Every structure is written in C-alpha cells, then in structure tokens.
PDB file of C-alpha atoms and ligand atoms in Angstrom:
ATOM      1  CA  MET A 683       0.000   0.000   0.000  1.00  0.00           C
ATOM      2  CA  ILE A 684       1.027   3.611  -0.533  1.00  0.00           C
ATOM      3  CA  GLY A 685      -0.476   7.017   0.213  1.00  0.00           C
ATOM      4  CA  ILE A 686      -0.854   9.791  -2.335  1.00  0.00           C
ATOM      5  CA  TYR A 687      -2.006  13.234  -1.319  1.00  0.00           C
ATOM      6  CA  PHE A 688      -2.309  16.878  -2.140  1.00  0.00           C
ATOM      7  CA  SER A 689      -2.035  19.163   0.873  1.00  0.00           C
ATOM      8  CA  GLY A 690      -1.870  22.959   0.918  1.00  0.00           C
ATOM      9  CA  THR A 691      -1.133  23.599   4.584  1.00  0.00           C
ATOM     10  CA  GLY A 692      -0.248  20.116   5.830  1.00  0.00           C
ATOM     11  CA  ASN A 693      -3.582  18.905   7.267  1.00  0.00           C
ATOM     12  CA  THR A 694      -4.107  16.232   4.645  1.00  0.00           C
ATOM     13  CA  ARG A 695      -0.461  15.155   4.660  1.00  0.00           C
ATOM     14  CA  PHE A 696      -0.695  14.667   8.430  1.00  0.00           C
ATOM     15  CA  CYS A 697      -3.945  12.651   8.174  1.00  0.00           C
ATOM     16  CA  VAL A 698      -2.714  10.375   5.373  1.00  0.00           C
ATOM     17  CA  GLU A 699       0.598   9.736   7.126  1.00  0.00           C
ATOM     18  CA  TYR A 700      -1.148   8.999  10.433  1.00  0.00           C
ATOM     19  CA  LEU A 701      -3.623   6.643   8.765  1.00  0.00           C
ATOM     20  CA  LEU A 702      -0.850   4.759   6.960  1.00  0.00           C
ATOM     21  CA  GLU A 703       1.150   4.476  10.178  1.00  0.00           C
ATOM     22  CA  LYS A 704      -1.880   2.773  11.774  1.00  0.00           C
ATOM     23  CA  ILE A 705      -2.703   0.517   8.815  1.00  0.00           C
ATOM     24  CA  ASP A 706       0.779  -0.416   7.632  1.00  0.00           C
ATOM     25  CA  PRO A 707       3.833   1.273   9.195  1.00  0.00           C
ATOM     26  CA  GLU A 708       5.935   0.210   6.189  1.00  0.00           C
ATOM     27  CA  ALA A 709       3.755   2.145   3.744  1.00  0.00           C
ATOM     28  CA  LYS A 710       4.989   5.521   2.476  1.00  0.00           C
ATOM     29  CA  ALA A 711       3.020   8.616   1.508  1.00  0.00           C
ATOM     30  CA  TYR A 712       3.854  10.793  -1.518  1.00  0.00           C
ATOM     31  CA  SER A 713       2.673  14.263  -2.368  1.00  0.00           C
ATOM     32  CA  ILE A 714       1.452  14.715  -5.927  1.00  0.00           C
ATOM     33  CA  GLU A 715       4.234  17.336  -6.071  1.00  0.00           C
ATOM     34  CA  ASP A 716       6.897  14.648  -5.454  1.00  0.00           C
ATOM     35  CA  LYS A 717       8.898  13.871  -8.592  1.00  0.00           C
ATOM     36  CA  ASN A 718       8.716  10.126  -7.853  1.00  0.00           C
ATOM     37  CA  VAL A 719       4.975   9.986  -7.293  1.00  0.00           C
ATOM     38  CA  LEU A 720       3.990   8.497 -10.674  1.00  0.00           C
ATOM     39  CA  GLU A 721       6.669   5.840 -10.538  1.00  0.00           C
ATOM     40  CA  GLU A 722       5.605   4.818  -7.011  1.00  0.00           C
ATOM     41  CA  LEU A 723       1.931   4.905  -7.919  1.00  0.00           C
ATOM     42  CA  ALA A 724       2.457   2.632 -10.915  1.00  0.00           C
ATOM     43  CA  LYS A 725       3.968  -0.061  -8.656  1.00  0.00           C
ATOM     44  CA  GLU A 726       1.083  -0.366  -6.160  1.00  0.00           C
ATOM     45  CA  GLU A 727      -2.441  -1.703  -6.469  1.00  0.00           C
ATOM     46  CA  GLU A 728      -3.799  -0.610  -3.085  1.00  0.00           C
ATOM     47  CA  LEU A 729      -3.648   3.013  -2.052  1.00  0.00           C
ATOM     48  CA  VAL A 730      -4.941   5.810   0.123  1.00  0.00           C
ATOM     49  CA  LEU A 731      -5.646   9.061  -1.724  1.00  0.00           C
ATOM     50  CA  GLY A 732      -6.051  12.207   0.389  1.00  0.00           C
ATOM     51  CA  TYR A 733      -6.928  15.829  -0.381  1.00  0.00           C
ATOM     52  CA  PRO A 734      -8.589  18.888   1.148  1.00  0.00           C
ATOM     53  CA  VAL A 735     -12.140  19.687   0.092  1.00  0.00           C
ATOM     54  CA  TYR A 736     -12.651  23.086  -1.557  1.00  0.00           C
ATOM     55  CA  TYR A 737     -16.333  24.108  -1.793  1.00  0.00           C
ATOM     56  CA  SER A 738     -17.392  20.440  -1.727  1.00  0.00           C
ATOM     57  CA  ASN A 739     -15.139  19.817  -4.690  1.00  0.00           C
ATOM     58  CA  LEU A 740     -11.565  18.801  -5.515  1.00  0.00           C
ATOM     59  CA  PRO A 741      -8.726  21.337  -5.695  1.00  0.00           C
ATOM     60  CA  LYS A 742      -8.151  22.119  -9.382  1.00  0.00           C
ATOM     61  CA  ILE A 743      -4.549  20.842  -9.146  1.00  0.00           C
ATOM     62  CA  LEU A 744      -5.879  17.433  -8.043  1.00  0.00           C
ATOM     63  CA  GLN A 745      -8.600  17.383 -10.707  1.00  0.00           C
ATOM     64  CA  ASP A 746      -5.841  17.838 -13.291  1.00  0.00           C
ATOM     65  CA  PHE A 747      -3.584  15.242 -11.667  1.00  0.00           C
ATOM     66  CA  LEU A 748      -6.370  12.627 -11.783  1.00  0.00           C
ATOM     67  CA  GLU A 749      -7.283  13.463 -15.363  1.00  0.00           C
ATOM     68  CA  ASN A 750      -3.741  13.782 -16.732  1.00  0.00           C
ATOM     69  CA  HIS A 751      -2.832  10.340 -15.413  1.00  0.00           C
ATOM     70  CA  ALA A 752      -6.156   8.619 -16.094  1.00  0.00           C
ATOM     71  CA  PRO A 753      -4.637   5.299 -17.307  1.00  0.00           C
ATOM     72  CA  LEU A 754      -2.730   4.938 -14.028  1.00  0.00           C
ATOM     73  CA  TRP A 755      -5.952   4.578 -11.986  1.00  0.00           C
ATOM     74  CA  GLN A 756      -7.146   1.516 -13.903  1.00  0.00           C
ATOM     75  CA  GLY A 757      -7.508  -1.449 -11.514  1.00  0.00           C
ATOM     76  CA  LYS A 758      -6.360   0.419  -8.375  1.00  0.00           C
ATOM     77  CA  LYS A 759      -8.101  -0.187  -5.043  1.00  0.00           C
ATOM     78  CA  ILE A 760      -8.449   3.277  -3.516  1.00  0.00           C
ATOM     79  CA  TYR A 761      -9.432   4.390  -0.012  1.00  0.00           C
ATOM     80  CA  LEU A 762     -10.286   8.096  -0.153  1.00  0.00           C
ATOM     81  CA  VAL A 763      -9.527  10.577   2.619  1.00  0.00           C
ATOM     82  CA  ALA A 764     -11.040  14.067   2.455  1.00  0.00           C
ATOM     83  CA  THR A 765     -10.092  16.728   5.011  1.00  0.00           C
ATOM     84  CA  MET A 766     -12.291  19.754   5.667  1.00  0.00           C
ATOM     85  CA  GLY A 767     -12.904  22.583   8.121  1.00  0.00           C
ATOM     86  CA  LEU A 768     -16.535  21.708   8.713  1.00  0.00           C
ATOM     87  CA  PHE A 769     -18.681  20.190   5.954  1.00  0.00           C
ATOM     88  CA  SER A 770     -18.385  18.703   2.496  1.00  0.00           C
ATOM     89  CA  GLY A 771     -21.339  16.330   1.996  1.00  0.00           C
ATOM     90  CA  ASP A 772     -19.613  14.099  -0.533  1.00  0.00           C
ATOM     91  CA  GLY A 773     -15.973  15.201  -0.200  1.00  0.00           C
ATOM     92  CA  THR A 774     -14.803  11.678  -0.979  1.00  0.00           C
ATOM     93  CA  GLY A 775     -17.664  11.063  -3.421  1.00  0.00           C
ATOM     94  CA  VAL A 776     -16.445  13.688  -5.906  1.00  0.00           C
ATOM     95  CA  ALA A 777     -13.135  11.868  -6.391  1.00  0.00           C
ATOM     96  CA  ALA A 778     -14.812   8.447  -6.232  1.00  0.00           C
ATOM     97  CA  ARG A 779     -17.026   9.204  -9.236  1.00  0.00           C
ATOM     98  CA  ARG A 780     -14.088  10.417 -11.346  1.00  0.00           C
ATOM     99  CA  LEU A 781     -11.811   7.541 -10.370  1.00  0.00           C
ATOM    100  CA  LYS A 782     -14.466   4.911 -11.107  1.00  0.00           C
ATOM    101  CA  LYS A 783     -14.692   6.348 -14.630  1.00  0.00           C
ATOM    102  CA  TYR A 784     -10.954   5.698 -14.953  1.00  0.00           C
ATOM    103  CA  GLY A 785     -11.399   2.062 -13.891  1.00  0.00           C
ATOM    104  CA  ALA A 786     -10.500   2.278 -10.184  1.00  0.00           C
ATOM    105  CA  GLN A 787     -12.309   0.434  -7.420  1.00  0.00           C
ATOM    106  CA  ILE A 788     -13.190   2.624  -4.432  1.00  0.00           C
ATOM    107  CA  THR A 789     -12.801   0.618  -1.243  1.00  0.00           C
ATOM    108  CA  GLY A 790     -14.050   3.308   1.142  1.00  0.00           C
ATOM    109  CA  GLY A 791     -14.042   6.920   2.261  1.00  0.00           C
ATOM    110  CA  LEU A 792     -13.039   8.883   5.338  1.00  0.00           C
ATOM    111  CA  HIS A 793     -14.058  12.479   6.173  1.00  0.00           C
ATOM    112  CA  LEU A 794     -11.816  14.275   8.644  1.00  0.00           C
ATOM    113  CA  LYS A 795     -12.276  17.633  10.339  1.00  0.00           C
ATOM    114  CA  MET A 796      -9.115  19.714  10.485  1.00  0.00           C
ATOM    115  CA  PRO A 797      -8.229  23.387  11.066  1.00  0.00           C
ATOM    116  CA  ASP A 798      -9.673  25.761   8.478  1.00  0.00           C
ATOM    117  CA  CYS A 799      -6.867  27.004   6.224  1.00  0.00           C
ATOM    118  CA  ILE A 800      -8.783  30.030   4.855  1.00  0.00           C
ATOM    119  CA  VAL A 801      -7.072  32.425   7.206  1.00  0.00           C
ATOM    120  CA  ASP A 802      -8.199  35.683   5.613  1.00  0.00           C
ATOM    121  CA  VAL A 803     -11.881  35.072   6.438  1.00  0.00           C
ATOM    122  CA  LYS A 804     -13.323  35.081   9.981  1.00  0.00           C
ATOM    123  CA  ALA A 805     -15.866  32.231   9.639  1.00  0.00           C
ATOM    124  CA  LEU A 806     -14.787  28.911  11.215  1.00  0.00           C
ATOM    125  CA  LYS A 807     -11.813  30.470  13.042  1.00  0.00           C
ATOM    126  CA  LYS A 808     -10.817  28.538  16.155  1.00  0.00           C
ATOM    127  CA  SER A 809      -8.148  29.209  18.775  1.00  0.00           C
ATOM    128  CA  THR A 810      -4.894  27.240  18.687  1.00  0.00           C
ATOM    129  CA  GLU A 811      -6.113  25.222  21.684  1.00  0.00           C
ATOM    130  CA  GLU A 812      -9.448  24.407  20.013  1.00  0.00           C
ATOM    131  CA  ASN A 813      -7.640  23.332  16.852  1.00  0.00           C
ATOM    132  CA  ARG A 814      -5.364  21.046  18.879  1.00  0.00           C
ATOM    133  CA  LYS A 815      -8.420  19.430  20.498  1.00  0.00           C
ATOM    134  CA  MET A 816     -10.035  18.967  17.095  1.00  0.00           C
ATOM    135  CA  ILE A 817      -6.925  17.259  15.758  1.00  0.00           C
ATOM    136  CA  ASN A 818      -6.888  14.902  18.747  1.00  0.00           C
ATOM    137  CA  GLN A 819     -10.507  13.951  17.958  1.00  0.00           C
ATOM    138  CA  THR A 820      -9.548  13.440  14.328  1.00  0.00           C
ATOM    139  CA  LYS A 821      -6.648  11.207  15.348  1.00  0.00           C
ATOM    140  CA  LEU A 822      -9.087   9.003  17.267  1.00  0.00           C
ATOM    141  CA  LYS A 823     -11.317   8.831  14.206  1.00  0.00           C
ATOM    142  CA  ILE A 824      -8.324   7.825  12.064  1.00  0.00           C
ATOM    143  CA  GLU A 825      -7.347   5.105  14.561  1.00  0.00           C
ATOM    144  CA  ARG A 826     -10.894   3.658  14.445  1.00  0.00           C
ATOM    145  CA  ALA A 827     -10.918   3.857  10.638  1.00  0.00           C
ATOM    146  CA  ALA A 828      -7.552   2.080  10.398  1.00  0.00           C
ATOM    147  CA  SER A 829      -8.785  -0.697  12.649  1.00  0.00           C
ATOM    148  CA  LEU A 830     -11.918  -1.166  10.502  1.00  0.00           C
ATOM    149  CA  TYR A 831      -9.826  -1.113   7.327  1.00  0.00           C
ATOM    150  CA  LYS A 832      -7.636  -3.885   8.662  1.00  0.00           C
ATOM    151  CA  GLN A 833     -10.765  -5.918   9.507  1.00  0.00           C
ATOM    152  CA  GLY A 834     -11.883  -5.597   5.862  1.00  0.00           C
ATOM    153  CA  LYS A 835     -14.701  -3.171   6.750  1.00  0.00           C
ATOM    154  CA  PRO A 836     -13.447   0.223   5.544  1.00  0.00           C
ATOM    155  CA  THR A 837     -15.542   3.281   6.430  1.00  0.00           C
ATOM    156  CA  GLN A 838     -17.768   4.658   3.674  1.00  0.00           C
ATOM    157  CA  ASP A 839     -17.962   8.381   4.553  1.00  0.00           C
ATOM    158  CA  GLY A 840     -19.230  10.618   1.770  1.00  0.00           C
ATOM    159  CA  LEU A 841     -19.959   7.862  -0.724  1.00  0.00           C
ATOM    160  CA  ASN A 842     -23.726   7.357  -0.633  1.00  0.00           C
ATOM    161  CA  VAL A 843     -26.503   9.141  -2.537  1.00  0.00           C
ATOM    162  CA  LEU A 844     -27.595  11.286   0.410  1.00  0.00           C
ATOM    163  CA  CYS A 845     -24.045  12.623   0.771  1.00  0.00           C
ATOM    164  CA  HIS A 846     -24.007  13.350  -2.970  1.00  0.00           C
ATOM    165  CA  VAL A 847     -27.195  15.404  -2.669  1.00  0.00           C
ATOM    166  CA  ALA A 848     -25.866  17.221   0.434  1.00  0.00           C
ATOM    167  CA  GLY A 849     -22.581  18.118  -1.286  1.00  0.00           C
ATOM    168  CA  LEU A 850     -24.243  19.181  -4.515  1.00  0.00           C
ATOM    169  CA  PHE A 851     -27.012  21.342  -3.047  1.00  0.00           C
ATOM    170  CA  GLY A 852     -25.155  22.306   0.155  1.00  0.00           C
ATOM    171  CA  GLN A 853     -22.310  23.947  -1.766  1.00  0.00           C
ATOM    172  CA  ARG A 854     -20.956  22.606  -5.054  1.00  0.00           C
ATOM    173  CA  LEU A 855     -23.755  23.886  -7.262  1.00  0.00           C
ATOM    174  CA  TYR A 856     -23.325  27.493  -6.075  1.00  0.00           C
ATOM    175  CA  PHE A 857     -19.518  27.505  -5.932  1.00  0.00           C
ATOM    176  CA  PHE A 858     -18.733  25.215  -8.866  1.00  0.00           C
ATOM    177  CA  HIS A 859     -17.087  28.033 -10.847  1.00  0.00           C
ATOM    178  CA  LYS A 860     -14.536  28.579  -8.036  1.00  0.00           C
ATOM    179  CA  THR A 861     -12.798  25.256  -8.576  1.00  0.00           C
ATOM    180  CA  LYS A 862     -13.428  24.908 -12.314  1.00  0.00           C
ATOM    181  CA  HIS A 863     -10.372  26.989 -13.256  1.00  0.00           C
ATOM    182  CA  TYR A 864      -7.207  28.199 -11.566  1.00  0.00           C
ATOM    183  CA  THR A 865      -7.760  31.655 -10.110  1.00  0.00           C
ATOM    184  CA  ASP A 866      -6.128  35.014 -10.776  1.00  0.00           C
ATOM    185  CA  GLN A 867      -7.537  36.517  -7.585  1.00  0.00           C
ATOM    186  CA  LEU A 868      -4.464  36.110  -5.338  1.00  0.00           C
ATOM    187  CA  LYS A 869      -3.286  39.491  -4.048  1.00  0.00           C
ATOM    188  CA  ILE A 870       0.187  40.397  -2.779  1.00  0.00           C
ATOM    189  CA  ASN A 871       0.578  43.669  -0.917  1.00  0.00           C
ATOM    190  CA  GLU A 872       3.791  45.131  -2.308  1.00  0.00           C
ATOM    191  CA  ASN A 873       4.149  47.496   0.620  1.00  0.00           C
ATOM    192  CA  LYS A 874       4.321  44.559   3.026  1.00  0.00           C
ATOM    193  CA  CYS A 875       6.366  42.164   0.842  1.00  0.00           C
ATOM    194  CA  ILE A 876      10.083  42.042   1.670  1.00  0.00           C
ATOM    195  CA  GLY A 877      10.971  39.830  -1.301  1.00  0.00           C
ATOM    196  CA  CYS A 878      12.117  36.844   0.786  1.00  0.00           C
ATOM    197  CA  GLY A 879      10.925  34.422  -1.934  1.00  0.00           C
ATOM    198  CA  LYS A 880       9.355  31.937   0.495  1.00  0.00           C
ATOM    199  CA  CYS A 881       5.989  31.996  -1.288  1.00  0.00           C
ATOM    200  CA  ALA A 882       7.586  31.434  -4.705  1.00  0.00           C
ATOM    201  CA  GLY A 883       9.532  28.428  -3.411  1.00  0.00           C
ATOM    202  CA  LEU A 884       6.504  26.846  -1.730  1.00  0.00           C
ATOM    203  CA  CYS A 885       3.812  27.292  -4.375  1.00  0.00           C
ATOM    204  CA  PRO A 886       2.778  23.957  -5.946  1.00  0.00           C
ATOM    205  CA  MET A 887       1.708  25.819  -9.097  1.00  0.00           C
ATOM    206  CA  LYS A 888       4.875  27.921  -9.469  1.00  0.00           C
ATOM    207  CA  ASN A 889       2.410  30.768  -9.611  1.00  0.00           C
ATOM    208  CA  ILE A 890       4.607  33.368  -7.886  1.00  0.00           C
ATOM    209  CA  THR A 891       7.757  34.994  -9.207  1.00  0.00           C
ATOM    210  CA  LEU A 892      10.029  37.665  -7.797  1.00  0.00           C
ATOM    211  CA  GLU A 893      10.243  40.798  -9.864  1.00  0.00           C
ATOM    212  CA  GLN A 894      12.465  43.660  -8.755  1.00  0.00           C
ATOM    213  CA  GLY A 895      12.510  42.337  -5.216  1.00  0.00           C
ATOM    214  CA  LYS A 896       8.735  41.874  -4.899  1.00  0.00           C
ATOM    215  CA  ALA A 897       6.561  38.760  -5.191  1.00  0.00           C
ATOM    216  CA  VAL A 898       4.130  38.809  -8.104  1.00  0.00           C
ATOM    217  CA  PRO A 899       1.311  36.285  -8.762  1.00  0.00           C
ATOM    218  CA  ASN A 900       0.877  34.976 -12.292  1.00  0.00           C
ATOM    219  CA  GLY A 901      -2.819  34.120 -12.488  1.00  0.00           C
ATOM    220  CA  ALA A 902      -2.775  30.323 -12.002  1.00  0.00           C
ATOM    221  CA  CYS A 903      -3.474  29.677  -8.323  1.00  0.00           C
ATOM    222  CA  THR A 904      -5.119  26.451  -7.061  1.00  0.00           C
ATOM    223  CA  MET A 905      -6.263  28.236  -3.857  1.00  0.00           C
ATOM    224  CA  CYS A 906      -4.255  26.010  -1.530  1.00  0.00           C
ATOM    225  CA  TYR A 907      -3.483  28.841   0.920  1.00  0.00           C
ATOM    226  CA  ARG A 908       0.098  27.611   1.452  1.00  0.00           C
ATOM    227  CA  CYS A 909       1.840  30.881   0.616  1.00  0.00           C
ATOM    228  CA  ILE A 910      -0.746  32.860   2.597  1.00  0.00           C
ATOM    229  CA  ASN A 911      -0.146  30.768   5.700  1.00  0.00           C
ATOM    230  CA  HIS A 912       3.670  30.943   5.407  1.00  0.00           C
ATOM    231  CA  CYS A 913       4.368  34.541   4.381  1.00  0.00           C
ATOM    232  CA  PRO A 914       6.392  36.110   7.235  1.00  0.00           C
ATOM    233  CA  LYS A 915       4.848  39.526   6.526  1.00  0.00           C
ATOM    234  CA  GLN A 916       1.253  38.339   6.037  1.00  0.00           C
ATOM    235  CA  ALA A 917       1.339  40.137   2.703  1.00  0.00           C
ATOM    236  CA  ILE A 918      -0.788  37.644   0.733  1.00  0.00           C
ATOM    237  CA  THR A 919      -4.576  37.287   0.654  1.00  0.00           C
ATOM    238  CA  LEU A 920      -7.063  35.487  -1.564  1.00  0.00           C
ATOM    239  CA  ILE A 921     -10.733  35.315  -0.537  1.00  0.00           C
ATOM    240  CA  GLY A 922     -10.536  37.939   2.237  1.00  0.00           C
ATOM    241  CA  LYS A 923      -8.681  41.220   2.660  1.00  0.00           C
ATOM    242  CA  LYS A 924      -6.525  40.593   5.738  1.00  0.00           C
ATOM    243  CA  VAL A 925      -4.730  37.608   7.262  1.00  0.00           C
ATOM    244  CA  LEU A 926      -6.217  37.039  10.717  1.00  0.00           C
ATOM    245  CA  GLN A 927      -4.146  34.173  12.139  1.00  0.00           C
ATOM    246  CA  GLN A 928      -1.841  31.927  10.123  1.00  0.00           C
ATOM    247  CA  SER A 929      -2.474  28.203  10.318  1.00  0.00           C
ATOM    248  CA  ILE A 930      -0.187  25.337   9.362  1.00  0.00           C
ATOM    249  CA  ILE A 931      -0.253  21.834  10.807  1.00  0.00           C
ATOM    250  CA  GLU A 932       3.136  22.200  12.537  1.00  0.00           C
ATOM    251  CA  LYS A 933       1.533  24.764  14.862  1.00  0.00           C
ATOM    252  CA  TYR A 934      -0.784  22.154  16.384  1.00  0.00           C
ATOM    253  CA  ILE A 935       1.187  18.909  16.587  1.00  0.00           C
TER     254      ILE A 935
HETATM  255  C1  FMN B 334     -10.592  27.376  -1.336  1.00  0.00           C
HETATM  256  C2  FMN B 334     -10.965  26.561  -0.129  1.00  0.00           C
HETATM  257  C3  FMN B 334     -12.255  26.064  -0.012  1.00  0.00           C
HETATM  258  C4  FMN B 334     -12.600  25.298   1.105  1.00  0.00           C
HETATM  259  N1  FMN B 334     -13.867  24.775   1.175  1.00  0.00           N
HETATM  260  C5  FMN B 334     -14.217  24.036   2.242  1.00  0.00           C
HETATM  261  C6  FMN B 334     -15.515  23.445   2.301  1.00  0.00           C
HETATM  262  O1  FMN B 334     -16.295  23.507   1.367  1.00  0.00           O
HETATM  263  N2  FMN B 334     -15.862  22.771   3.430  1.00  0.00           N
HETATM  264  C7  FMN B 334     -14.994  22.636   4.476  1.00  0.00           C
HETATM  265  O2  FMN B 334     -15.381  22.038   5.475  1.00  0.00           O
HETATM  266  N3  FMN B 334     -13.736  23.133   4.435  1.00  0.00           N
HETATM  267  C8  FMN B 334     -13.332  23.826   3.330  1.00  0.00           C
HETATM  268  N4  FMN B 334     -12.051  24.333   3.262  1.00  0.00           N
HETATM  269  C9  FMN B 334     -11.116  24.058   4.344  1.00  0.00           C
HETATM  270  C10 FMN B 334     -10.128  22.953   3.984  1.00  0.00           C
HETATM  271  O3  FMN B 334     -10.768  21.871   3.340  1.00  0.00           O
HETATM  272  C11 FMN B 334      -9.407  22.414   5.225  1.00  0.00           C
HETATM  273  O4  FMN B 334      -8.832  23.419   5.966  1.00  0.00           O
HETATM  274  C12 FMN B 334      -8.372  21.354   4.835  1.00  0.00           C
HETATM  275  O5  FMN B 334      -8.134  20.502   5.926  1.00  0.00           O
HETATM  276  C13 FMN B 334      -7.046  21.934   4.359  1.00  0.00           C
HETATM  277  O6  FMN B 334      -6.168  20.873   4.123  1.00  0.00           O
HETATM  278  P1  FMN B 334      -4.642  20.997   3.718  1.00  0.00           P
HETATM  279  O7  FMN B 334      -3.909  21.600   4.886  1.00  0.00           O
HETATM  280  O8  FMN B 334      -4.221  19.608   3.468  1.00  0.00           O
HETATM  281  O9  FMN B 334      -4.564  21.866   2.512  1.00  0.00           O
HETATM  282  C14 FMN B 334     -11.663  25.065   2.140  1.00  0.00           C
HETATM  283  C15 FMN B 334     -10.357  25.558   2.006  1.00  0.00           C
HETATM  284  C16 FMN B 334     -10.013  26.292   0.876  1.00  0.00           C
HETATM  285  C17 FMN B 334      -8.603  26.809   0.745  1.00  0.00           C
HETATM  286  S1  SF4 B 335       6.613  35.208   1.403  1.00  0.00           S
HETATM  287 FE1  SF4 B 335       5.646  37.199   1.697  1.00  0.00          FE
HETATM  288  S2  SF4 B 335       7.325  38.602   2.109  1.00  0.00           S
HETATM  289 FE2  SF4 B 335       8.240  36.738   1.214  1.00  0.00          FE
HETATM  290  S3  SF4 B 335       8.316  37.195  -1.004  1.00  0.00           S
HETATM  291 FE3  SF4 B 335       6.371  36.150  -0.611  1.00  0.00          FE
HETATM  292  S4  SF4 B 335       4.892  37.817  -0.304  1.00  0.00           S
HETATM  293 FE4  SF4 B 335       6.919  38.694  -0.090  1.00  0.00          FE
HETATM  294  S1  SF4 B 336      -0.270  31.126  -5.142  1.00  0.00           S
HETATM  295 FE1  SF4 B 336      -0.363  30.499  -2.971  1.00  0.00          FE
HETATM  296  S2  SF4 B 336      -2.477  29.836  -2.651  1.00  0.00           S
HETATM  297 FE2  SF4 B 336      -2.104  29.884  -4.874  1.00  0.00          FE
HETATM  298  S3  SF4 B 336      -1.457  27.842  -5.421  1.00  0.00           S
HETATM  299 FE3  SF4 B 336       0.407  29.001  -5.002  1.00  0.00          FE
HETATM  300  S4  SF4 B 336       0.858  28.644  -2.818  1.00  0.00           S
HETATM  301 FE4  SF4 B 336      -1.258  28.000  -3.205  1.00  0.00          FE
END
C-alpha cells in the first residue's frame, strides 16, 4: 500500500501519514508534487488518496492530476480521505465518481475535520487550543478507521446518494465556478512584501515569481493557501482582505 495526497497547509499530509502508520507502518506517503509519485503509484495496487475539500469539490490541481494520469488509476483499489474545516457532503464522493470512470475500485471513504486554512476570512476560526483538540478527535477517528480497514470493513464516509445530494445542493452547485479553473484573484501587498521568496519556493503551481525584489502572482493559483499561511509579513490574501491568524499543521502537533 502507498499514500498519495495533495495538501496545501499540511492537514491532509498529516492525516494520510497517520492513517498509513496505523494501517501499515511500512507504507509511504507521496505528495502529488513529489517527482517520484507516478513511478511509485504505478507499482502499487492498493492506495490511500487524500486531499482537502474546496467548496465540496476537488482542488483544481488534483482534478488535473487525476485526469492527466487517467490510465494509471485503472484497476487500483483506492481508499479516499477528504479533510475539511466543517462540511463537504460528498468530499470523498467527488473523487470516487471520477476515479471509477478511470477504472479504479473505491474501497471506502473517510471524512476528517481539520483546522480551516482560509485564514483571511473570519468564519470557522478557532483558537490554537481548540484546533489542537479537534486534531486529537480526528486522530481518534483515524485510529478507528484504520482498525476497521484492517478488519476488511473500511468506512464509507461521503460515498452514498444522500451525501451526494448534500454536497451538490449544500455547496458545489453554487460555488462550482470557483474550482473549475485556476484563479487570478491572489493578491500580494507590495508594501508589506520584503521579497524573501518563500511563497515562490513553496507554491505547488509555481504561480509566484520575484520581480524587482517583490513577489508577483501569475494568475494560475489552485487556492491552496500555502503561501498565505507561510508569508512572514502576512502580505498575501485570496478570498478575504486581511490575514487574521496563520495556520499550518506544525503549529498544532
Ligand atoms: C478554497 C478553499 C475552499 C474550502 N472549502 C471548504 C468546504 O467547502 N468545506 C470545508 O469544510 N472546508 C473547506 N475548506 C477548508 C479545507 O478543506 C481544510 O482546511 C483542509 O483541511 C485543508 O487541508 P490541507 O492543509 O491539506 O490543505 C476550504 C479551504 C479552501 C482553501
Ligand atoms: S513570502 Fe511574503 S514577504 Fe516573502 S516574497 Fe512572498 S509575499 Fe513577499
Ligand atoms: S499562489 Fe499560494 S495559494 Fe495559490 S497555489 Fe500558489 S501557494 Fe497555493
């Protein structure tokens, strides 16, 4: 078994790694950004695939990864892990439907609550202590899920028709356009930016370049919030206007 994941701020990476540790300590997890990911994926039949839910849908970077490597999913047995701040309805279901089209078998699904990474909007904000407690609850859920997986009874979160309806009408229908394309809405405040280059180095889309000592976005952002949560000057925003409190997994574990 291996794990494959996309993770903007580390929540999903943490969950996939923790789940693998409980199912099979020998198994390794690879980011879709890892240069060896396709080679490793080709070797394994059984895998865990994890990602954060964006508006009850898949991050655009993951949509493209699934589609661009469609033949690789043929015959795989995939356990889906979707992380979210609060609600997704069918967070795992959206990937399940695509992967089945590519010939994969979906063995189960797991929905996990993690800290909200949209740190320039007030809704869903929790204190550091509350986020730590939430992660401890999530760890317990992962331990139970791993035990069920090993007994041959994997959890089925997000995969039934009711979840599909909840995800579709709860969010996806109204926000579909947000994840259909990469966005050009990322803003970098040039008065705050000190040109350290951290954002450019971290971006999975290579969407940021340094020009005359200032970071500049290039219009192809997958909304992962990584740069926003790492910028030492809190100079970057996307949905909101001001960074309230940065959030990355290392802060809570
Ligand atoms: C653009 C965007 C949209 C999001 N939409 C949802 C959502 O619909 N429901 C939800 O519960 N959380 C939502 N979240 C929160 C993330 O799913 C959550 O914080 C996730 O654990 C982040 O994982 P990561 O650290 O692996 O990137 C959204 C986050 C982003 C950046
Ligand atoms: S991380 Fe922040 S300060 Fe550093 S280059 Fe990017 S925007 Fe500027
Ligand atoms: S610009 Fe920032 S938010 Fe957008 S994809 Fe790159 S790191 Fe993620």
